[in-house]
Tab-separated table of C-alpha atoms and ligand atoms in Angstrom:
chain	number	residue	atom	x	y	z
O	1	MET	CA	87.211	84.398	76.896
O	2	SER	CA	89.491	87.370	77.366
O	3	LEU	CA	90.317	89.177	80.584
O	4	LEU	CA	92.084	92.511	80.906
O	5	VAL	CA	93.650	93.202	84.301
O	6	ARG	CA	94.257	96.908	84.267
O	7	GLY	CA	95.986	99.539	86.366
O	8	GLY	CA	97.877	97.368	88.851
O	9	LEU	CA	101.453	97.281	90.043
O	10	VAL	CA	102.693	93.882	88.862
O	11	ALA	CA	105.244	92.144	91.099
O	12	THR	CA	107.094	88.965	90.208
O	13	PHE	CA	109.445	87.098	92.519
O	14	ALA	CA	112.174	85.579	90.333
O	15	PRO	CA	113.804	87.830	89.484
O	16	GLU	CA	112.162	90.426	91.683
O	17	ARG	CA	110.424	92.927	89.491
O	18	VAL	CA	107.833	95.609	90.204
O	19	GLU	CA	106.209	97.436	87.306
O	20	ARG	CA	102.964	99.185	86.446
O	21	ALA	CA	101.499	96.957	83.750
O	22	ASP	CA	98.252	95.823	82.196
O	23	LEU	CA	97.818	92.126	81.456
O	24	ARG	CA	95.627	90.527	78.806
O	25	ILE	CA	94.779	86.897	79.555
O	26	ARG	CA	93.159	84.689	76.956
O	27	ASP	CA	92.637	80.916	76.858
O	28	GLY	CA	94.262	80.572	80.246
O	29	LEU	CA	97.534	82.323	79.417
O	30	VAL	CA	98.860	85.872	79.605
O	31	ARG	CA	98.973	87.015	75.978
O	32	GLU	CA	99.988	90.645	76.323
O	33	ARG	CA	101.725	92.740	78.936
O	34	ALA	CA	102.212	96.466	78.443
O	35	ALA	CA	102.126	99.765	80.331
O	36	THR	CA	98.663	100.373	78.892
O	37	LEU	CA	96.333	98.047	77.030
O	38	ALA	CA	92.981	99.158	75.615
O	39	ALA	CA	89.973	96.972	76.352
O	40	GLU	CA	88.743	94.951	73.413
O	41	PRO	CA	85.042	94.571	72.616
O	42	GLY	CA	83.407	92.000	74.856
O	43	GLU	CA	86.441	91.694	77.082
O	44	THR	CA	86.027	91.413	80.856
O	45	VAL	CA	87.972	94.140	82.636
O	46	LEU	CA	89.335	93.774	86.164
O	47	ASP	CA	90.374	97.163	87.473
O	48	ALA	CA	93.396	96.733	89.753
O	49	SER	CA	94.244	100.435	90.086
O	50	GLY	CA	96.109	101.127	93.301
O	51	CYS	CA	96.584	97.400	93.892
O	52	LEU	CA	99.553	95.059	93.944
O	53	ILE	CA	99.401	92.026	91.650
O	54	THR	CA	101.452	88.920	92.354
O	55	PRO	CA	101.508	85.538	90.647
O	56	GLY	CA	98.993	83.045	92.036
O	57	LEU	CA	100.662	81.391	95.012
O	58	VAL	CA	101.707	77.731	95.212
O	59	CYS	CA	101.322	75.634	98.336
O	60	ALA	CA	104.053	73.096	97.624
O	61	HIS	CA	103.092	70.497	100.246
O	62	THR	CA	99.785	70.021	101.994
O	63	HIS	CA	97.232	67.430	103.076
O	64	LEU	CA	93.711	68.484	102.148
O	65	TYR	CA	92.415	65.348	103.857
O	66	SER	CA	93.097	67.118	107.168
O	67	ALA	CA	90.836	70.074	106.303
O	68	LEU	CA	88.063	68.708	108.541
O	69	ALA	CA	90.412	68.168	111.504
O	70	ARG	CA	90.151	71.664	112.940
O	71	GLY	CA	88.820	71.433	116.497
O	72	MET	CA	88.367	67.665	116.506
O	73	PRO	CA	88.486	65.973	119.923
O	74	PRO	CA	92.024	65.142	121.063
O	75	PRO	CA	93.070	61.490	121.504
O	76	ALA	CA	92.345	59.906	124.888
O	77	ALA	CA	96.062	59.637	125.649
O	78	ALA	CA	98.127	62.687	124.691
O	79	PRO	CA	100.920	61.849	122.179
O	80	ALA	CA	104.401	62.214	123.626
O	81	ASN	CA	106.363	62.228	120.365
O	82	PHE	CA	106.002	62.569	116.590
O	83	VAL	CA	105.291	58.896	115.869
O	84	GLU	CA	102.575	58.917	118.532
O	85	ILE	CA	101.090	62.068	116.926
O	86	LEU	CA	100.821	60.095	113.672
O	87	GLU	CA	99.438	56.967	115.348
O	88	ARG	CA	96.919	58.651	117.640
O	89	VAL	CA	95.797	61.589	115.477
O	90	TRP	CA	96.493	61.471	111.744
O	91	TRP	CA	96.404	57.717	111.118
O	92	ARG	CA	93.067	57.501	112.945
O	93	LEU	CA	91.730	60.416	110.932
O	94	ASP	CA	92.844	59.080	107.548
O	95	ARG	CA	91.408	55.598	108.285
O	96	ALA	CA	88.011	57.174	109.029
O	97	LEU	CA	87.833	58.993	105.660
O	98	ASP	CA	85.234	57.806	103.149
O	99	PRO	CA	84.485	59.166	99.668
O	100	GLY	CA	82.041	61.763	101.023
O	101	SER	CA	84.468	63.177	103.570
O	102	ILE	CA	87.370	63.055	101.065
O	103	ARG	CA	85.318	65.170	98.667
O	104	VAL	CA	84.213	67.685	101.257
O	105	SER	CA	87.659	68.001	102.846
O	106	ALA	CA	89.118	68.745	99.391
O	107	ARG	CA	86.357	71.306	98.769
O	108	VAL	CA	86.799	73.016	102.156
O	109	GLY	CA	90.604	72.979	101.856
O	110	GLY	CA	90.454	74.143	98.241
O	111	LEU	CA	88.175	77.043	99.111
O	112	ASP	CA	90.556	78.041	101.904
O	113	ALA	CA	93.433	77.911	99.406
O	114	LEU	CA	91.546	80.239	97.063
O	115	ALA	CA	90.850	82.644	99.919
O	116	CYS	CA	94.620	82.741	100.533
O	117	GLY	CA	95.537	83.412	96.891
O	118	VAL	CA	96.820	79.878	96.343
O	119	THR	CA	96.043	78.812	92.778
O	120	THR	CA	98.110	75.597	92.766
O	121	VAL	CA	97.882	72.981	95.509
O	122	VAL	CA	100.469	70.202	95.803
O	123	ASP	CA	98.538	67.619	97.790
O	124	HIS	CA	99.646	64.463	99.573
O	125	HIS	CA	96.545	62.377	100.136
O	126	ALA	CA	95.815	59.396	102.422
O	127	SER	CA	92.531	57.532	102.966
O	128	PRO	CA	93.428	53.862	103.646
O	129	SER	CA	89.780	52.747	103.906
O	130	ALA	CA	88.843	54.402	100.592
O	131	ILE	CA	91.850	54.338	98.269
O	132	PRO	CA	90.475	53.559	94.771
O	133	GLY	CA	89.380	56.730	93.000
O	134	SER	CA	90.424	59.004	95.871
O	135	LEU	CA	92.917	61.035	93.812
O	136	ALA	CA	90.231	61.757	91.214
O	137	LEU	CA	87.874	62.905	93.995
O	138	VAL	CA	90.479	65.383	95.264
O	139	GLY	CA	91.510	66.526	91.784
O	140	ASP	CA	87.917	66.961	90.614
O	141	GLU	CA	86.995	69.065	93.643
O	142	LEU	CA	90.025	71.312	93.142
O	143	GLY	CA	89.346	71.510	89.408
O	144	ALA	CA	85.721	72.507	90.043
O	145	LEU	CA	87.014	75.403	92.154
O	146	GLY	CA	89.353	76.436	89.304
O	147	LEU	CA	92.557	75.401	91.098
O	148	ARG	CA	95.539	73.559	89.640
O	149	SER	CA	96.647	70.471	91.504
O	150	VAL	CA	99.636	68.178	91.828
O	151	LEU	CA	98.245	64.986	93.332
O	152	ALA	CA	99.830	62.022	95.100
O	153	TYR	CA	98.656	59.187	97.324
O	154	GLU	CA	100.705	58.308	100.420
O	155	ILE	CA	101.780	54.734	99.652
O	156	THR	CA	102.776	52.939	102.847
O	157	ASP	CA	103.177	49.482	104.306
O	158	ARG	CA	101.554	50.491	107.579
O	159	ASN	CA	98.220	49.029	106.423
O	160	GLY	CA	99.627	45.725	105.152
O	161	PRO	CA	100.596	44.567	101.650
O	162	ASP	CA	97.097	45.028	100.216
O	163	GLY	CA	97.061	48.639	101.353
O	164	ALA	CA	100.477	49.243	99.787
O	165	ARG	CA	99.378	47.667	96.513
O	166	ALA	CA	96.136	49.668	96.426
O	167	GLY	CA	98.137	52.855	96.955
O	168	LEU	CA	100.404	52.027	94.013
O	169	GLU	CA	97.467	51.104	91.789
O	170	GLU	CA	95.647	54.322	92.634
O	171	HIS	CA	98.402	56.238	90.821
O	172	ARG	CA	98.098	54.263	87.589
O	173	ALA	CA	94.588	55.542	86.900
O	174	ALA	CA	95.418	59.074	88.015
O	175	LEU	CA	98.625	59.279	85.960
O	176	ALA	CA	96.589	58.854	82.787
O	177	GLY	CA	94.684	62.089	83.413
O	178	THR	CA	97.437	64.706	83.668
O	179	SER	CA	97.304	68.179	82.074
O	180	ALA	CA	98.393	71.799	82.668
O	181	THR	CA	95.871	71.893	85.513
O	182	ARG	CA	96.503	68.477	87.048
O	183	ALA	CA	99.790	66.622	87.516
O	184	VAL	CA	100.414	63.422	89.450
O	185	LEU	CA	103.463	62.372	91.447
O	186	VAL	CA	103.856	58.930	92.957
O	187	GLY	CA	103.228	59.587	96.631
O	188	ALA	CA	104.752	57.693	99.510
O	189	HIS	CA	104.293	58.343	103.193
O	190	ALA	CA	107.872	58.225	104.509
O	191	SER	CA	110.899	55.971	104.383
O	192	PHE	CA	110.190	54.549	107.858
O	193	THR	CA	106.791	53.143	106.830
O	194	LEU	CA	107.984	51.662	103.520
O	195	SER	CA	109.426	48.211	102.913
O	196	ASP	CA	112.224	47.873	100.356
O	197	GLY	CA	109.838	46.179	97.939
O	198	THR	CA	107.198	48.904	98.123
O	199	LEU	CA	109.780	51.662	97.808
O	200	PHE	CA	111.294	50.016	94.710
O	201	ASP	CA	107.830	49.528	93.195
O	202	ALA	CA	106.968	53.205	93.816
O	203	ALA	CA	110.251	54.379	92.284
O	204	ALA	CA	109.748	52.057	89.293
O	205	LEU	CA	106.194	53.322	88.741
O	206	ALA	CA	107.431	56.924	88.816
O	207	ALA	CA	110.229	56.097	86.353
O	208	GLU	CA	107.812	54.266	84.067
O	209	HIS	CA	105.629	57.395	83.860
O	210	GLY	CA	108.477	59.907	83.726
O	211	THR	CA	107.492	61.421	87.029
O	212	GLY	CA	108.902	61.554	90.568
O	213	LEU	CA	108.047	60.766	94.152
O	214	HIS	CA	106.358	63.004	96.724
O	215	ILE	CA	107.447	61.786	100.147
O	216	HIS	CA	108.049	62.985	103.706
O	217	VAL	CA	111.767	62.896	104.469
O	218	ALA	CA	113.439	63.290	107.872
O	219	GLU	CA	110.509	65.227	109.295
O	220	ASP	CA	111.363	63.699	112.648
O	221	ARG	CA	114.554	62.059	113.892
O	222	ALA	CA	112.661	58.708	113.881
O	223	ASP	CA	112.789	58.605	110.051
O	224	VAL	CA	116.583	59.018	110.091
O	225	ASP	CA	117.047	56.459	112.885
O	226	ASP	CA	115.021	53.943	110.886
O	227	ALA	CA	117.110	54.511	107.741
O	228	VAL	CA	120.328	54.119	109.744
O	229	ARG	CA	119.028	50.833	111.222
O	230	ARG	CA	118.430	49.645	107.671
O	231	GLY	CA	122.077	50.419	106.803
O	232	PHE	CA	121.720	53.808	105.090
O	233	ARG	CA	123.246	57.215	105.898
O	234	ASP	CA	119.731	58.720	106.052
O	235	PRO	CA	116.412	58.492	104.147
O	236	VAL	CA	117.831	60.478	101.211
O	237	ASP	CA	120.571	57.865	100.811
O	238	ARG	CA	117.888	55.150	100.848
O	239	LEU	CA	115.795	56.998	98.240
O	240	ALA	CA	118.828	57.619	96.039
O	241	ARG	CA	119.776	53.933	96.067
O	242	ALA	CA	116.186	53.015	95.184
O	243	GLY	CA	116.435	55.317	92.149
O	244	ALA	CA	113.833	57.659	93.590
O	245	LEU	CA	115.684	60.983	93.441
O	246	GLY	CA	115.414	63.147	90.363
O	247	PRO	CA	114.213	66.540	89.160
O	248	ARG	CA	110.542	65.633	89.634
O	249	THR	CA	110.883	64.255	93.146
O	250	VAL	CA	109.475	66.292	96.042
O	251	LEU	CA	110.863	65.757	99.550
O	252	ALA	CA	108.788	67.299	102.314
O	253	HIS	CA	110.555	68.693	105.418
O	254	GLY	CA	114.195	67.493	105.483
O	255	VAL	CA	114.448	68.748	109.078
O	256	HIS	CA	117.037	66.172	110.166
O	257	LEU	CA	119.313	66.047	107.129
O	258	GLY	CA	122.967	67.015	106.960
O	259	PRO	CA	125.228	68.515	104.282
O	260	ALA	CA	125.781	65.197	102.453
O	261	ALA	CA	122.042	64.679	101.978
O	262	PHE	CA	121.519	68.235	100.728
O	263	ALA	CA	124.423	67.872	98.294
O	264	GLU	CA	122.792	64.727	96.928
O	265	ILE	CA	119.404	66.463	96.654
O	266	ARG	CA	121.024	69.433	94.903
O	267	ASP	CA	122.888	67.244	92.426
O	268	ALA	CA	119.721	65.280	91.638
O	269	GLY	CA	117.739	68.497	91.130
O	270	SER	CA	115.080	67.244	93.564
O	271	TRP	CA	112.881	69.586	95.597
O	272	VAL	CA	112.756	70.133	99.328
O	273	VAL	CA	109.572	71.645	100.723
O	274	VAL	CA	109.762	73.173	104.187
O	275	ASN	CA	106.740	73.608	106.467
O	276	PRO	CA	107.899	75.676	109.446
O	277	ARG	CA	104.535	76.027	111.226
O	278	SER	CA	103.926	72.286	111.107
O	279	ASN	CA	107.441	71.583	112.368
O	280	ALA	CA	106.888	73.929	115.302
O	281	ASN	CA	103.449	72.450	115.998
O	282	ASN	CA	104.826	68.897	116.066
O	283	ALA	CA	107.996	69.903	117.936
O	284	VAL	CA	110.144	67.965	115.473
O	285	GLY	CA	112.874	70.618	115.241
O	286	THR	CA	113.741	73.444	112.845
O	287	ALA	CA	114.769	72.879	109.238
O	288	PRO	CA	118.481	73.522	108.616
O	289	PHE	CA	117.864	76.593	106.429
O	290	ALA	CA	121.585	77.375	106.271
O	291	LEU	CA	122.045	74.195	104.185
O	292	HIS	CA	119.433	75.220	101.587
O	293	PRO	CA	121.372	77.662	99.356
O	294	GLY	CA	121.871	75.950	96.004
O	295	VAL	CA	119.042	73.487	96.701
O	296	ASN	CA	115.551	73.786	95.193
O	297	ALA	CA	113.691	74.683	98.384
O	298	ALA	CA	110.011	75.627	98.368
O	299	LEU	CA	107.326	76.282	100.972
O	300	GLY	CA	104.256	74.317	102.050
O	301	THR	CA	101.778	74.332	104.921
O	302	ASP	CA	101.609	70.574	105.613
O	303	GLY	CA	97.865	70.828	106.157
O	304	ILE	CA	97.825	73.897	108.417
O	305	GLY	CA	95.539	75.823	106.097
O	306	ALA	CA	96.911	77.539	103.013
O	307	ASP	CA	98.046	80.957	104.187
O	308	MET	CA	101.374	81.160	102.397
O	309	LEU	CA	102.118	84.678	103.640
O	310	GLU	CA	101.729	83.573	107.253
O	311	GLU	CA	103.872	80.512	106.468
O	312	LEU	CA	106.483	82.755	104.831
O	313	ARG	CA	106.736	84.864	107.995
O	314	ALA	CA	107.063	81.704	110.094
O	315	LEU	CA	109.855	80.555	107.770
O	316	TYR	CA	111.667	83.856	108.024
O	317	LEU	CA	111.376	84.003	111.809
O	318	ALA	CA	112.436	80.366	112.271
O	319	ALA	CA	115.481	81.064	110.122
O	320	GLN	CA	116.302	84.210	112.100
O	321	ALA	CA	115.948	82.359	115.415
O	322	THR	CA	118.519	79.821	114.236
O	323	ARG	CA	120.839	82.476	112.756
O	324	ALA	CA	120.603	80.775	109.361
O	325	GLY	CA	121.653	83.926	107.527
O	326	MET	CA	118.374	84.322	105.659
O	327	GLY	CA	117.227	87.727	104.445
O	328	PRO	CA	113.804	88.654	103.043
O	329	ARG	CA	115.022	87.989	99.490
O	330	GLU	CA	116.116	84.449	100.350
O	331	ALA	CA	112.767	83.913	102.099
O	332	LEU	CA	110.840	85.112	99.050
O	333	GLY	CA	112.931	82.653	97.036
O	334	TYR	CA	110.964	79.813	98.683
O	335	LEU	CA	107.708	81.146	97.188
O	336	ALA	CA	109.409	81.553	93.812
O	337	ALA	CA	110.706	77.985	94.048
O	338	GLY	CA	107.108	76.808	94.491
O	339	HIS	CA	106.286	78.418	91.148
O	340	ARG	CA	109.257	76.708	89.506
O	341	MET	CA	108.477	73.335	91.055
O	342	ALA	CA	104.756	73.208	90.299
O	343	GLY	CA	105.355	74.897	86.944
O	344	ALA	CA	107.793	72.168	85.915
O	345	LEU	CA	105.402	69.441	87.072
O	346	LEU	CA	102.412	70.987	85.274
O	347	GLY	CA	104.342	72.162	82.222
O	348	VAL	CA	103.344	75.821	82.527
O	349	ASP	CA	105.102	79.009	83.683
O	350	LEU	CA	103.352	79.908	86.933
O	351	GLY	CA	105.440	82.815	88.186
O	352	GLY	CA	106.293	84.977	85.170
O	353	LEU	CA	103.146	87.039	84.537
O	354	GLY	CA	104.454	87.720	81.037
O	355	PRO	CA	103.314	86.606	77.592
O	356	GLY	CA	102.973	82.812	77.625
O	357	SER	CA	102.757	82.579	81.423
O	358	ALA	CA	99.772	81.107	83.218
O	359	GLY	CA	96.948	83.573	83.800
O	360	ASP	CA	97.160	82.955	87.550
O	361	LEU	CA	97.400	86.027	89.738
O	362	VAL	CA	96.352	87.632	93.001
O	363	VAL	CA	95.258	91.249	93.407
O	364	PHE	CA	96.092	92.655	96.832
O	365	ASP	CA	94.679	95.918	98.124
O	366	TYR	CA	98.180	96.857	99.258
O	367	ASP	CA	98.951	100.551	99.469
O	368	PRO	CA	102.593	100.619	100.613
O	369	PRO	CA	103.405	103.140	103.323
O	370	THR	CA	107.024	103.266	102.097
O	371	PRO	CA	108.519	103.208	98.565
O	372	LEU	CA	108.089	99.816	96.887
O	373	THR	CA	110.745	98.784	94.377
O	374	ALA	CA	112.157	95.589	92.910
O	375	GLU	CA	115.021	95.888	95.409
O	376	ASN	CA	112.806	95.908	98.492
O	377	LEU	CA	109.833	93.866	97.204
O	378	ALA	CA	110.850	90.906	99.374
O	379	ALA	CA	110.779	93.017	102.540
O	380	HIS	CA	107.304	94.303	101.619
O	381	VAL	CA	106.054	90.742	101.116
O	382	VAL	CA	107.676	89.359	104.273
O	383	PHE	CA	106.806	92.258	106.606
O	384	GLY	CA	103.790	93.940	105.056
O	385	LEU	CA	101.663	91.909	102.682
O	386	ARG	CA	98.751	90.164	104.370
O	387	THR	CA	96.178	87.676	103.158
O	388	ALA	CA	93.503	89.969	104.653
O	389	GLN	CA	94.433	92.444	101.893
O	390	LEU	CA	93.578	89.924	99.176
O	391	ARG	CA	90.891	91.289	96.861
O	392	ASP	CA	90.774	89.150	93.703
O	393	VAL	CA	92.159	85.814	92.551
O	394	VAL	CA	92.456	84.779	88.921
O	395	ALA	CA	93.512	81.321	87.724
O	396	GLY	CA	93.704	80.262	84.109
O	397	GLY	CA	92.182	83.632	83.234
O	398	ARG	CA	89.036	82.985	85.302
O	399	ILE	CA	88.144	85.307	88.163
O	400	LEU	CA	87.716	82.922	91.087
O	401	VAL	CA	87.611	85.498	93.876
O	402	ARG	CA	86.310	89.036	93.389
O	403	GLY	CA	86.188	91.601	96.152
O	404	GLY	CA	87.213	88.914	98.642
O	405	ALA	CA	84.336	86.571	97.757
O	406	ALA	CA	84.513	83.332	95.772
O	407	THR	CA	82.615	83.781	92.508
O	408	GLY	CA	81.779	80.247	91.389
O	409	VAL	CA	80.838	78.589	94.634
O	410	ASP	CA	78.542	79.255	97.590
O	411	ALA	CA	81.126	79.536	100.380
O	412	ALA	CA	78.558	79.328	103.191
O	413	GLU	CA	77.187	76.112	101.722
O	414	VAL	CA	80.690	74.622	101.494
O	415	GLN	CA	81.408	75.441	105.139
O	416	ALA	CA	78.030	74.037	106.247
O	417	LYS	CA	78.795	70.802	104.362
O	418	GLY	CA	82.216	70.819	106.050
O	419	ARG	CA	80.665	71.005	109.523
O	420	GLU	CA	78.237	68.200	108.675
O	421	GLN	CA	80.939	65.875	107.264
O	422	ALA	CA	83.410	66.739	110.047
O	423	ALA	CA	80.910	65.704	112.728
O	424	ARG	CA	80.382	62.347	110.957
O	425	LEU	CA	84.121	61.877	110.471
O	426	TRP	CA	84.889	62.558	114.124
O	427	ARG	CA	82.204	60.026	115.162
O	428	ARG	CA	83.780	57.378	112.916
O	429	MET	CA	87.210	58.167	114.373
O	430	ALA	CA	85.888	57.632	117.877
O	431	GLU	CA	84.654	54.184	116.834
O	432	LEU	CA	88.031	53.071	115.407
G	1	LIG	ZN1	103.096	66.342	105.164
C-alpha cells in the first residue's frame, strides 16, 4: 500500500524546519521526500495543498483508564489534598474497572487521541480488580484504531502483596509482544506506594527485559516527604539506588524535584514528562521548568484528554507565570522530546518525516496570517495552531482521519458505548 501526501508545507520540530514537500509512504515508512513527486499507478493520493503537515503527535504520559471519568459524580466528601484526590477519586475508579470498561475506555480515549492528531500514546494503566490481560486489552484497542502505544501497568503495594505481584506478572506477558507499534515499560504507581521489595522486583524485571520504568515521581510533595522518611534525598534518589534510572525510564511530573535530582536524571538519560494542566487541576504546584534545560523533558496530558496543542499552551503559560525563561522554541522542544522518547522505545523515527521515518503525520488546515519560517515555526505552533484545524491524520501510512472524521471506526457508536460503560462504571464505583 502506497500513499502520496502531496502539496503540503512540511514542518518538523527538531531541528525546526518548514519546507514545501511531497511525501511517499509505503509499508508504514516515508520512502521518498521531494519538492514534487508524481503519483504512481494505484497509489492513494492525499492532497494537502495549502495545509501544514506536522509529525504525528506523541502524548508522553496519560491514563486511558480515566477516559470514562468525565462528568462522574464527585466523592461524598471533597478531597482536601492530592493523596485524598487519589484515594477518593482515582483509586475508587480504577478498582471499579472490569475488562469491558477497560476496553471501552481505551477505545474512547484512543479515538480522542486520533481526533487530536496523537498517533502514539504512552499509557499508564491501572485496574486492580482486573489486572491479568489488561495491557493487551488496552494495546489491542489502540492497535485497532491504528495508534502506536507504549504500555505499562501501575504496580503498587496499595492493594496488598497479591496485587503487587499480579501487576509485575502482567508485564511479563505484555513484554513478549513488543514491536514498532507497541512497546512495554514496567509501570509503577509512585515511590510512596511501593515497598522496597516491589520496587526492586520492578527494576529487576525492567533490567531483565532491557526496558525501563514508567512511574509518577514527585507529583505532589507527599511523594518527596515519603522518600525522605525512608532515608533518601527524594524519589529519584530512591529509584537510582534501586537501579531503576536509565535511558528507557520515564518519570512523570517531577514537580517537587531540585537541581540534584535533575542532574541525576540528566546523567542517566531518563525522561521527565510534564503535565501542566493536570498539575494545575490537582493544585500540586508548577513544574520547575527552569531546571529542565539539558534534561530529556517531554509533554503528556495525564489523562486530561489528548489535546497536545492545548497542553503545550498550558506549559508555555505556566512557564511564563513562573519566569522560567522559556520561549516558544523551548516549549516546542517538549513535543519534539516526545517523538525522541517514544521513537527510542518503539525503535522507529517518529519526528523526522524523511526517508526511513515513520509514516505518521497530521495535516492541519492552517493558513498562516503572517510569514511562517523555520525560525518562527515554534511561535506559530504555540500561539496559532489549533486542534480544531486538524483535517487528516496518517499513522503507519494509513489514513486514520480524513476531513476531520475517523475513517476506520464509527465514532458515534464508540461514544454511545462509552456512555453505556461509563454509567455502569459509575454505579460500581458508588457500591465500593
Ligand atoms: Zn499520571
